[in-house]
Short mmCIF file of C-alpha atoms in Angstrom, two decimals:
data_model
loop_
_atom_site.label_atom_id
_atom_site.label_comp_id
_atom_site.label_asym_id
_atom_site.label_seq_id
_atom_site.Cartn_x
_atom_site.Cartn_y
_atom_site.Cartn_z
CA MET A 1 -9.74 200.92 168.80
CA GLN A 2 -11.96 198.03 169.91
CA MET A 3 -15.30 198.85 171.51
CA LYS A 4 -17.69 196.79 173.60
CA LYS A 5 -20.92 195.96 171.84
CA SER A 6 -23.20 198.13 173.97
CA SER A 7 -21.05 201.25 173.71
CA LEU A 8 -20.41 200.64 170.03
CA CYS A 9 -24.13 200.37 169.30
CA VAL A 10 -24.80 203.68 171.06
CA ALA A 11 -21.85 205.40 169.37
CA MET A 12 -22.78 204.23 165.90
CA SER A 13 -26.40 205.18 166.38
CA ALA A 14 -25.35 208.69 167.43
CA VAL A 15 -22.77 209.21 164.70
CA LEU A 16 -24.47 207.47 161.80
CA GLY A 17 -28.03 208.42 162.65
CA ALA A 18 -29.48 204.92 162.75
CA PHE A 19 -30.30 202.39 165.41
CA VAL A 20 -28.48 199.31 164.20
CA CYS A 21 -28.46 196.95 167.16
CA ALA A 22 -32.06 195.78 167.14
CA PRO A 23 -32.72 192.34 165.58
CA ALA A 24 -33.93 192.34 162.00
CA MET A 25 -37.61 191.62 161.35
CA ALA A 26 -38.62 188.30 159.90
CA ALA A 27 -40.06 188.10 156.41
CA GLY A 28 -43.80 187.93 155.89
CA ALA A 29 -45.95 185.19 154.42
CA ALA A 30 -45.21 183.87 150.93
CA THR A 31 -47.45 185.18 148.20
CA ALA A 32 -45.25 184.89 145.12
CA TRP A 33 -41.67 184.41 143.98
CA ALA A 34 -38.92 186.94 144.67
CA VAL A 35 -35.84 187.32 142.46
CA THR A 36 -32.32 186.93 143.83
CA ALA A 37 -28.90 188.12 142.65
CA THR A 38 -28.32 184.74 140.95
CA ARG A 39 -29.09 185.12 137.26
CA ALA A 40 -29.52 182.63 134.45
CA HIS A 41 -26.23 181.24 133.14
CA GLU A 42 -25.15 182.28 129.65
CA LEU A 43 -25.82 178.71 128.45
CA ALA A 44 -29.51 179.58 128.65
CA ALA A 45 -29.22 181.11 125.18
CA THR A 46 -28.42 177.75 123.55
CA ALA A 47 -29.76 175.12 125.96
CA THR A 48 -32.41 172.63 124.82
CA ALA A 49 -34.57 170.13 126.65
CA ALA A 50 -32.05 167.42 125.76
CA ASP A 51 -29.42 169.26 127.80
CA LEU A 52 -31.34 169.13 131.08
CA ALA A 53 -29.41 167.59 133.96
CA ASP A 54 -30.72 164.39 135.47
CA ALA A 55 -32.88 165.18 138.48
CA ALA A 56 -30.58 163.10 140.69
CA THR A 57 -27.47 165.16 139.82
CA PRO A 58 -25.86 166.12 143.19
CA VAL A 59 -25.83 169.83 143.95
CA HIS A 60 -24.18 171.69 146.85
CA ILE A 61 -25.41 175.21 147.52
CA GLU A 62 -24.77 178.18 149.76
CA VAL A 63 -27.93 180.18 150.34
CA VAL A 64 -26.59 183.66 151.03
CA LEU A 65 -28.62 185.83 153.38
CA LYS A 66 -28.60 189.59 153.17
CA VAL A 67 -26.57 191.73 155.51
CA GLN A 68 -29.04 193.84 157.45
CA ASN A 69 -28.59 197.61 157.71
CA ARG A 70 -26.24 197.53 154.72
CA SER A 71 -26.12 201.31 154.28
CA THR A 72 -25.15 201.67 157.94
CA LEU A 73 -22.33 199.17 157.43
CA ASP A 74 -20.97 201.21 154.54
CA ASP A 75 -21.34 204.41 156.58
CA PHE A 76 -19.39 202.81 159.41
CA ILE A 77 -16.61 201.76 157.04
CA ALA A 78 -16.36 205.32 155.67
CA SER A 79 -16.33 206.82 159.18
CA ALA A 80 -13.68 204.36 160.38
CA HIS A 81 -11.33 205.67 157.67
CA ASN A 82 -12.19 209.36 158.07
CA PRO A 83 -9.68 211.17 160.34
CA SER A 84 -12.27 213.79 161.26
CA SER A 85 -14.83 211.23 162.43
CA PRO A 86 -15.14 210.16 166.08
CA MET A 87 -15.30 206.59 164.69
CA PHE A 88 -11.83 206.92 163.08
CA HIS A 89 -9.88 203.64 163.41
CA ALA A 90 -12.87 201.90 165.04
CA THR A 91 -13.21 198.20 164.22
CA LEU A 92 -15.84 195.62 164.97
CA GLN A 93 -15.49 192.23 166.59
CA PRO A 94 -17.46 189.35 165.05
CA ALA A 95 -20.03 189.51 167.87
CA ASP A 96 -20.57 193.21 167.08
CA ALA A 97 -20.98 192.45 163.38
CA VAL A 98 -23.50 189.69 164.09
CA ALA A 99 -25.51 191.89 166.47
CA MET A 100 -25.69 194.79 164.04
CA PHE A 101 -25.67 193.30 160.58
CA SER A 102 -26.61 189.60 160.57
CA PRO A 103 -30.11 188.36 159.75
CA SER A 104 -32.36 187.38 162.60
CA ASP A 105 -32.70 183.83 163.94
CA ASP A 106 -36.24 183.76 162.58
CA GLN A 107 -35.01 184.63 159.08
CA VAL A 108 -32.32 181.95 159.23
CA GLN A 109 -34.68 179.29 160.51
CA ALA A 110 -37.21 180.10 157.78
CA VAL A 111 -34.53 179.36 155.16
CA VAL A 112 -33.44 176.19 156.95
CA ALA A 113 -37.02 174.96 157.16
CA TYR A 114 -37.66 175.75 153.50
CA LEU A 115 -34.59 173.85 152.36
CA GLY A 116 -35.51 170.86 154.49
CA LYS A 117 -39.04 170.79 153.09
CA ALA A 118 -37.59 171.00 149.56
CA GLY A 119 -35.52 167.86 150.14
CA PHE A 120 -32.10 169.31 150.93
CA THR A 121 -29.97 167.63 153.59
CA ASN A 122 -26.77 168.32 155.57
CA ILE A 123 -28.11 171.80 156.25
CA SER A 124 -25.78 173.98 158.34
CA VAL A 125 -25.59 177.66 159.23
CA SER A 126 -22.39 179.74 159.42
CA SER A 127 -21.49 181.33 162.74
CA ASN A 128 -22.38 184.80 161.44
CA LYS A 129 -25.69 183.53 160.01
CA LEU A 130 -24.93 184.77 156.51
CA LEU A 131 -24.64 181.36 154.82
CA VAL A 132 -26.90 178.33 154.90
CA SER A 133 -25.12 175.35 153.32
CA ALA A 134 -27.04 172.37 151.99
CA ASP A 135 -26.77 169.30 149.78
CA GLY A 136 -29.46 168.35 147.31
CA ASN A 137 -29.94 167.50 143.67
CA ALA A 138 -31.03 169.15 140.44
CA GLY A 139 -34.64 168.15 140.99
CA ALA A 140 -34.74 169.72 144.45
CA ALA A 141 -33.04 172.86 143.10
CA GLN A 142 -35.58 173.26 140.31
CA SER A 143 -38.45 172.94 142.76
CA ALA A 144 -36.95 175.19 145.44
CA PHE A 145 -35.56 177.95 143.23
CA ALA A 146 -37.69 177.86 140.06
CA THR A 147 -34.69 177.18 137.85
CA ARG A 148 -33.70 174.36 135.54
CA LEU A 149 -30.17 172.95 135.45
CA VAL A 150 -28.44 171.75 132.29
CA LYS A 151 -25.45 169.48 131.81
CA ALA A 152 -22.24 171.23 130.81
CA GLN A 153 -18.45 171.19 131.05
CA ASP A 154 -16.09 173.67 132.65
CA ALA A 155 -12.98 175.11 130.98
CA GLU A 156 -10.94 172.09 132.06
CA GLY A 157 -13.37 169.64 130.47
CA ARG A 158 -14.83 168.42 133.74
CA ALA A 159 -18.53 167.61 134.08
CA ALA A 160 -20.49 170.61 135.32
CA TYR A 161 -23.99 172.00 135.45
CA ALA A 162 -25.59 175.43 135.13
CA ASN A 163 -28.93 177.08 135.89
CA ILE A 164 -30.70 178.46 132.83
CA ASP A 165 -33.36 180.49 134.65
CA ASP A 166 -32.99 183.41 137.04
CA VAL A 167 -33.06 182.03 140.56
CA LYS A 168 -36.04 182.85 142.75
CA VAL A 169 -37.21 182.16 146.28
CA PRO A 170 -40.67 182.45 147.82
CA ALA A 171 -41.63 186.04 148.57
CA ALA A 172 -41.60 185.24 152.28
CA LEU A 173 -37.84 184.77 151.96
CA GLY A 174 -37.29 187.68 149.58
CA ASP A 175 -36.18 190.13 152.27
CA SER A 176 -33.73 187.55 153.63
CA VAL A 177 -32.09 185.79 150.68
CA LEU A 178 -29.52 187.61 148.57
CA ALA A 179 -28.32 184.81 146.29
CA VAL A 180 -28.05 181.06 145.88
CA VAL A 181 -24.45 180.22 144.99
CA GLY A 182 -23.65 176.77 143.65
CA LEU A 183 -26.31 176.36 140.97
CA GLN A 184 -23.63 176.58 138.30
CA THR A 185 -20.16 175.00 138.27
CA VAL A 186 -19.15 175.91 134.71
CA ASN A 187 -17.46 179.18 135.73
CA HIS A 188 -15.21 179.20 138.75
CA ALA A 189 -12.03 180.74 140.07
CA HIS A 190 -8.56 179.60 139.03
CA THR A 191 -5.09 180.16 140.40
CA MET A 192 -2.91 182.98 139.04
CA ILE A 193 0.42 181.11 138.99
CA LYS A 194 2.79 180.82 136.03
CA PRO A 195 5.93 178.62 135.86
CA ALA A 196 9.23 180.02 134.61
CA ASP A 197 11.00 178.47 131.63
CA ARG A 198 14.06 177.86 133.77
CA ILE A 199 15.34 178.43 137.28
CA GLY A 200 17.70 181.36 137.67
CA THR A 201 18.79 184.07 135.23
CA LYS A 202 17.14 184.90 131.92
CA ALA A 203 19.19 186.34 129.09
CA THR A 204 17.89 189.80 129.95
CA THR A 205 20.35 191.55 132.26
CA GLY A 206 19.05 191.95 135.78
CA VAL A 207 16.03 189.63 135.35
CA THR A 208 16.49 186.55 137.49
CA GLY A 209 14.68 184.35 139.95
CA HIS A 210 14.69 185.25 143.65
CA ASN A 211 14.66 183.37 146.91
CA PRO A 212 11.63 184.69 148.85
CA THR A 213 13.98 185.83 151.62
CA THR A 214 15.58 188.39 149.27
CA PHE A 215 12.39 190.37 148.60
CA PRO A 216 12.70 192.39 151.84
CA THR A 217 16.03 193.69 150.59
CA ILE A 218 14.79 194.28 147.05
CA TYR A 219 11.80 196.29 148.25
CA ASN A 220 13.82 198.04 150.98
CA VAL A 221 12.14 197.13 154.25
CA GLY A 222 14.90 198.93 156.17
CA SER A 223 14.03 198.97 159.87
CA THR A 224 10.35 198.15 159.29
CA PRO A 225 9.31 195.55 161.88
CA THR A 226 8.64 191.96 160.88
CA ALA A 227 5.09 190.63 161.00
CA ALA A 228 5.88 188.42 163.98
CA THR A 229 2.80 189.68 165.87
CA VAL A 230 0.37 189.44 162.94
CA THR A 231 -1.70 186.45 161.78
CA VAL A 232 -2.00 186.04 158.02
CA GLY A 233 -4.48 183.86 156.15
CA ILE A 234 -4.34 182.12 152.77
CA ILE A 235 -7.47 181.10 150.88
CA SER A 236 -6.65 177.70 149.40
CA ASP A 237 -8.34 174.45 148.44
CA GLY A 238 -7.81 170.74 148.79
CA ASP A 239 -5.18 168.83 150.76
CA MET A 240 -2.58 170.99 152.52
CA THR A 241 -0.28 168.12 153.53
CA GLN A 242 2.39 168.81 150.92
CA PRO A 243 2.37 172.63 151.18
CA LEU A 244 3.02 172.27 154.91
CA LYS A 245 5.91 169.88 154.24
CA ASP A 246 7.34 172.23 151.62
CA LEU A 247 7.03 175.18 154.00
CA THR A 248 9.03 173.28 156.61
CA SER A 249 11.67 172.44 153.99
CA PHE A 250 11.80 176.13 153.00
CA THR A 251 12.30 177.42 156.53
CA THR A 252 14.89 174.73 157.29
CA ALA A 253 16.85 175.43 154.10
CA ASN A 254 16.92 179.17 154.87
CA GLY A 255 17.66 178.90 158.58
CA LEU A 256 14.30 180.39 159.53
CA PRO A 257 12.19 179.52 162.57
CA ALA A 258 9.41 176.99 162.10
CA VAL A 259 6.13 178.67 161.15
CA ASN A 260 3.13 178.38 163.41
CA THR A 261 0.52 177.03 160.98
CA GLN A 262 -3.13 176.05 161.12
CA VAL A 263 -5.35 174.43 158.50
CA VAL A 264 -9.03 175.35 158.72
CA VAL A 265 -11.04 172.97 156.56
CA VAL A 266 -14.12 174.75 155.24
CA GLY A 267 -16.93 172.34 154.40
CA ALA A 268 -16.12 168.77 153.44
CA ALA A 269 -12.38 168.07 153.32
CA GLY A 270 -11.00 168.30 149.79
CA THR A 271 -8.48 165.88 148.32
CA ASP A 272 -7.18 167.98 145.42
CA THR A 273 -3.39 168.42 145.34
CA SER A 274 -3.08 170.20 141.98
CA GLY A 275 -2.86 173.55 143.76
CA THR A 276 0.26 172.61 145.75
CA PRO A 277 2.59 174.94 143.75
CA GLU A 278 0.15 177.82 144.36
CA TRP A 279 -0.09 177.34 148.11
CA ASP A 280 3.71 176.88 148.21
CA LEU A 281 4.19 180.17 146.37
CA ASP A 282 1.77 181.98 148.69
CA SER A 283 3.06 180.63 151.97
CA GLN A 284 6.80 180.74 151.31
CA ASN A 285 6.68 184.29 149.96
CA ILE A 286 4.50 185.54 152.80
CA VAL A 287 7.01 184.12 155.28
CA GLY A 288 10.03 185.37 153.32
CA MET A 289 8.72 188.88 152.66
CA SER A 290 7.21 189.39 156.13
CA GLY A 291 10.26 188.27 158.05
CA GLY A 292 7.99 185.83 159.91
CA VAL A 293 4.36 185.87 161.06
CA SER A 294 2.58 185.05 164.30
CA LYS A 295 0.51 182.38 162.58
CA LEU A 296 -0.24 181.32 159.01
CA ILE A 297 -3.77 180.00 158.54
CA PHE A 298 -4.72 178.03 155.44
CA TYR A 299 -8.47 178.31 154.86
CA ALA A 300 -8.85 175.17 152.77
CA ALA A 301 -12.01 175.15 150.65
CA ASN A 302 -13.42 171.93 149.24
CA SER A 303 -12.76 173.15 145.69
CA LEU A 304 -12.36 176.33 143.67
CA SER A 305 -16.08 176.47 142.92
CA ASN A 306 -17.75 179.77 143.69
CA SER A 307 -19.86 178.25 146.45
CA ALA A 308 -16.82 176.71 148.15
CA LEU A 309 -14.84 179.96 147.98
CA THR A 310 -17.75 182.02 149.31
CA ALA A 311 -17.79 179.71 152.32
CA ALA A 312 -14.00 180.07 152.75
CA PHE A 313 -14.12 183.87 152.54
CA ASN A 314 -16.91 183.92 155.09
CA ARG A 315 -15.01 181.64 157.46
CA ALA A 316 -11.94 183.90 157.35
CA VAL A 317 -14.14 186.90 158.19
CA SER A 318 -16.29 185.25 160.84
CA ASP A 319 -13.15 183.86 162.53
CA ASN A 320 -11.48 187.31 162.41
CA GLN A 321 -8.12 185.77 163.32
CA ALA A 322 -6.15 186.75 160.21
CA LYS A 323 -5.87 190.52 159.70
CA VAL A 324 -4.45 190.02 156.22
CA ILE A 325 -5.80 187.33 153.90
CA ASN A 326 -4.14 186.41 150.61
CA VAL A 327 -6.24 185.34 147.61
CA SER A 328 -4.21 184.33 144.55
CA LEU A 329 -7.40 183.43 142.68
CA GLY A 330 -9.93 184.99 140.38
CA GLU A 331 -12.35 184.67 137.48
CA CYS A 332 -14.14 186.84 134.94
CA GLU A 333 -16.07 189.41 136.94
CA THR A 334 -19.07 189.01 134.63
CA SER A 335 -19.36 185.37 135.67
CA ALA A 336 -19.16 186.24 139.36
CA TYR A 337 -21.76 188.97 138.88
CA ASN A 338 -24.21 186.69 137.09
CA ASP A 339 -24.13 183.75 139.50
CA GLY A 340 -24.56 185.91 142.59
CA SER A 341 -21.16 185.18 144.11
CA MET A 342 -20.07 188.81 143.59
CA ALA A 343 -23.01 190.10 145.62
CA ALA A 344 -22.36 187.44 148.25
CA ASP A 345 -18.62 187.96 148.52
CA ASP A 346 -18.79 191.75 148.47
CA GLN A 347 -20.88 191.85 151.62
CA ILE A 348 -18.49 189.36 153.25
CA PHE A 349 -15.49 191.50 152.29
CA ALA A 350 -17.30 194.59 153.60
CA LEU A 351 -17.73 192.93 156.99
CA GLY A 352 -14.02 192.08 156.87
CA VAL A 353 -13.18 195.73 156.25
CA SER A 354 -15.34 196.73 159.23
CA GLN A 355 -13.24 194.37 161.36
CA GLY A 356 -9.96 195.84 160.07
CA GLN A 357 -9.17 192.94 157.73
CA THR A 358 -7.45 193.30 154.36
CA PHE A 359 -7.89 190.84 151.49
CA SER A 360 -4.92 191.00 149.10
CA ILE A 361 -6.11 189.80 145.67
CA SER A 362 -4.27 188.90 142.46
CA THR A 363 -5.47 190.90 139.44
CA GLY A 364 -4.95 187.95 137.10
CA ASP A 365 -2.61 186.67 134.42
CA SER A 366 -4.78 187.35 131.35
CA GLY A 367 -3.93 190.99 130.78
CA SER A 368 -6.65 193.61 130.72
CA ASN A 369 -9.43 191.14 129.94
CA GLU A 370 -10.02 188.19 132.25
CA CYS A 371 -13.19 187.18 130.41
CA THR A 372 -12.17 186.19 126.89
CA LYS A 373 -9.03 185.44 124.93
CA ALA A 374 -9.93 187.53 121.87
CA PRO A 375 -10.78 190.15 120.94
CA ARG A 376 -8.99 191.78 123.82
CA GLY A 377 -11.10 194.04 125.97
CA THR A 378 -11.02 195.57 129.41
CA THR A 379 -12.91 193.46 131.90
CA PRO A 380 -11.04 192.68 135.14
CA SER A 381 -10.84 189.64 137.35
CA TYR A 382 -13.03 189.18 140.40
CA PRO A 383 -12.60 189.37 143.40
CA ALA A 384 -9.81 191.84 142.54
CA SER A 385 -12.48 194.24 141.28
CA SER A 386 -14.37 194.28 144.58
CA PRO A 387 -14.36 197.73 146.23
CA TYR A 388 -13.60 196.06 149.57
CA VAL A 389 -10.22 194.49 148.71
CA VAL A 390 -6.74 195.51 147.53
CA ALA A 391 -6.05 194.56 143.90
CA VAL A 392 -2.38 193.70 143.25
CA SER A 393 -1.01 193.77 139.70
CA GLY A 394 2.34 192.46 138.50
CA THR A 395 5.69 193.66 137.17
CA THR A 396 8.88 192.41 135.59
CA LEU A 397 11.52 193.08 138.23
CA SER A 398 15.16 193.94 137.54
CA THR A 399 17.75 193.77 140.29
CA GLY A 400 21.38 194.77 140.70
CA THR A 401 24.26 193.99 143.01
CA GLY A 402 23.30 192.68 146.43
CA ASN A 403 19.64 192.21 145.47
CA SER A 404 19.20 195.94 145.03
CA TRP A 405 16.10 197.16 143.22
CA ALA A 406 17.06 198.29 139.69
CA GLY A 407 13.74 198.80 137.95
CA GLU A 408 10.27 197.46 137.17
CA THR A 409 8.15 197.45 134.06
CA LEU A 410 4.63 196.15 133.68
CA TRP A 411 4.44 192.39 133.20
CA SER A 412 2.53 192.00 129.95
CA LYS A 413 0.04 189.46 131.34
CA ALA A 414 -0.79 191.31 134.55
CA GLY A 415 -4.47 192.10 135.04
CA GLY A 416 -5.71 195.66 135.38
CA SER A 417 -8.71 197.48 133.91
CA PRO A 418 -11.85 199.30 135.08
CA SER A 419 -14.70 197.23 136.44
CA THR A 420 -17.83 196.96 134.34
CA VAL A 421 -20.18 196.62 137.32
CA GLU A 422 -18.53 197.34 140.69
CA PRO A 423 -18.90 200.86 142.13
CA LYS A 424 -15.85 202.99 142.81
CA PRO A 425 -15.05 203.12 146.54
CA SER A 426 -14.93 206.56 148.11
CA TRP A 427 -11.25 206.19 148.92
CA GLN A 428 -10.22 205.55 145.31
CA THR A 429 -9.16 208.98 144.12
CA GLN A 430 -7.50 207.96 140.87
CA GLY A 431 -8.93 206.76 137.57
CA GLY A 432 -12.08 207.93 135.90
CA GLY A 433 -15.77 207.14 135.79
CA THR A 434 -17.93 205.72 138.55
CA THR A 435 -16.75 202.10 138.63
CA ARG A 436 -13.96 200.44 140.59
CA ASP A 437 -10.54 200.87 139.03
CA VAL A 438 -8.14 197.92 139.05
CA ALA A 439 -5.28 197.84 140.13
CA ASP A 440 -4.20 199.54 143.36
CA VAL A 441 -0.53 198.53 143.58
CA ALA A 442 1.86 196.07 141.94
CA PHE A 443 4.76 193.79 142.83
CA ASP A 444 6.99 191.29 141.02
CA ALA A 445 4.98 188.78 138.95
CA ASP A 446 6.93 187.90 135.80
CA PRO A 447 7.91 184.20 136.07
CA ASN A 448 11.36 185.08 134.71
CA SER A 449 11.93 187.43 137.65
CA GLY A 450 9.81 185.26 139.92
CA SER A 451 10.30 183.33 143.10
CA ILE A 452 12.44 180.21 143.58
CA ILE A 453 10.47 178.07 146.02
CA ILE A 454 10.29 174.46 147.15
CA VAL A 455 7.53 172.45 145.47
CA ASN A 456 7.08 168.77 146.26
CA GLY A 457 10.49 168.81 147.88
CA SER A 458 12.44 170.34 144.96
CA ASN A 459 13.34 173.84 143.81
CA ALA A 460 11.03 175.44 141.24
CA GLN A 461 10.53 178.97 139.93
CA TYR A 462 7.11 180.56 139.60
CA GLY A 463 5.52 183.94 139.03
CA GLY A 464 2.15 185.34 138.05
CA THR A 465 0.10 187.74 140.11
CA SER A 466 -0.05 184.78 142.49
CA LEU A 467 3.37 186.10 143.53
CA SER A 468 2.53 189.80 143.67
CA ALA A 469 -0.50 189.33 145.96
CA PRO A 470 1.38 187.51 148.76
CA LEU A 471 4.21 190.04 148.50
CA PHE A 472 1.70 192.79 149.26
CA ALA A 473 -0.03 190.70 151.93
CA ALA A 474 3.31 190.30 153.71
CA THR A 475 4.08 194.00 153.28
CA TRP A 476 0.78 195.03 154.86
CA ALA A 477 1.31 192.54 157.69
CA ARG A 478 4.56 194.41 158.43
CA MET A 479 2.63 197.70 158.46
CA LEU A 480 0.15 196.31 160.99
CA ALA A 481 2.96 195.05 163.21
CA GLY A 482 3.99 198.64 163.87
CA HIS A 483 0.67 200.43 163.30
CA SER A 484 -1.90 198.08 164.78
CA THR A 485 -4.90 200.41 164.31
CA LEU A 486 -4.53 200.91 160.55
CA GLY A 487 -7.19 198.37 159.61
CA PHE A 488 -8.08 197.94 155.93
CA ALA A 489 -5.22 198.91 153.62
CA GLY A 490 -7.15 200.36 150.67
CA PRO A 491 -7.69 203.98 151.74
CA HIS A 492 -4.16 204.33 153.13
CA LEU A 493 -2.59 203.38 149.79
CA TYR A 494 -4.26 206.41 148.19
CA GLN A 495 -3.36 208.87 150.96
CA VAL A 496 0.42 208.39 151.16
CA PRO A 497 2.79 210.49 149.03
CA SER A 498 4.13 209.32 145.68
CA SER A 499 7.60 208.87 147.23
CA VAL A 500 6.25 205.68 148.81
CA TYR A 501 6.16 203.93 145.43
CA HIS A 502 8.38 202.74 142.61
CA ASP A 503 6.31 204.19 139.78
CA VAL A 504 5.88 201.76 136.87
CA THR A 505 5.87 203.87 133.71
CA SER A 506 6.25 201.44 130.82
CA GLY A 507 4.60 198.31 129.47
CA SER A 508 1.12 197.23 128.38
CA ASN A 509 -1.24 194.42 129.31
CA GLY A 510 -3.16 194.53 126.02
CA GLY A 511 -5.82 197.08 126.89
CA GLU A 512 -4.10 199.30 129.46
CA THR A 513 -0.69 200.96 129.50
CA ALA A 514 1.59 201.82 132.41
CA THR A 515 2.22 205.57 132.58
CA ALA A 516 3.64 208.10 135.02
CA GLY A 517 1.60 208.13 138.23
CA TRP A 518 -1.34 205.87 138.95
CA ASP A 519 -2.66 203.78 136.06
CA TYR A 520 -5.03 200.84 135.62
CA ALA A 521 -2.25 198.47 134.62
CA SER A 522 -0.01 198.86 137.68
CA GLY A 523 -1.86 201.06 140.14
CA PHE A 524 0.67 203.21 141.99
CA GLY A 525 3.46 200.69 141.35
CA SER A 526 5.38 198.74 143.97
CA ALA A 527 5.93 199.90 147.52
CA ILE A 528 9.25 201.04 148.95
CA VAL A 529 8.38 199.33 152.21
CA SER A 530 10.33 201.54 154.60
CA ASN A 531 8.83 204.66 152.99
CA LEU A 532 5.32 203.24 153.22
CA TYR A 533 5.84 202.45 156.89
CA SER A 534 7.15 205.90 157.77
CA ASN A 535 4.25 207.62 155.98
CA LEU A 536 1.40 205.78 157.70
#
């Protein structure tokens, strides 16, 4: 149900008890510093003066402005998924979201002016006014945000930097600015893809690689419609030239129609090609599992830095073209929490939910603990732990004659564990405690039972939860093709009967164990697609 802005404002005000369509008030005069959601990096504990970054070190930032009327946004989301509410199945258009929840022009311009005065350049504002992008240096950052930057390296040994003080803004901007993302590049997202040892069958009976076109049979789509009317997005980074070539080779080799594709470059165009296998895995399995999509949009970030991905997430939401967006990426949720990207991305995902969008997120390939190798613990990957996304874990898939489903056990490296910081969404009725429980569902992820795709023109076999997430994304795109008003997938997955799922009852990821019914390691298990469709 789409509603015009004027009628939607009146309806929401009546149902939710708040007037949400008036512009937000501008912040007052600066009198002191105000804290943001961007905290000091963990390197602060050991940093010395000798570690300080040169003042001329280039820095790119995303100043994240606060969604206005945040409680009303969450109330709207709850009402839109409540069958007894008059707002049931209501969704917003981007213009509605801007009118009701974006900061005011005065607030945005105050941030722009402040950055310019501080020496930042290339300042731009996102269409929904939530992000102000800018280029500067470590010296400008220290002056503008009362934080020092130190030299560092990321996990891959590349030069990086990190802020060692909590990030602040003048009090006049305190009611407007949520976080400043980009003041650390030590911690960032990574892909969740794993190569198989060989292409084809492993010694284990029934565990073999699969052409993406066989997954609809394996997961029993039956008469479920294809996703031919649904646009699907992929969050990616770098140069998409080769993934597009490989996608064409895949469709040609399998006698499939050419895919209508679009590349949306977010920020400065990236040149990285190391992610080609990942974007191949995502795109070819979305096309194979969905039976075809209306359009496949690659939202190509400049890098996998948190600031670049925040901008890519926001572009996918502000565009509101893709109703399902795949994200085969993640990082330790503690890192995302500390640098402010969790706070930033959560409000972006929430706006996506209000527009009926679903982000399908890999839970990770590090077992129950995305944050450290040892000792093993139970801290999940972000953004899988966000309460505004669907978290997809992974299995080892066994098949029989004619690509029939024969069984699934938990893949030992699949992520899944309770969040340490994210609140439990109201729709999540399983698990314990008050924090978000990961995962929601699971699909094939073991590289040995993974997907045989075309990478750089040749066959290759890959798995990881980078496979399970696009399999769910394609599945939900099929659901939307026949049930266009469903909107965000999360609540529906918890309301359907258990007969919808292949329950995963064995296997461990180090800290969590698959058991009968819902569990952290595998969620509800994998979907029997035709059963899911008939129960929505």
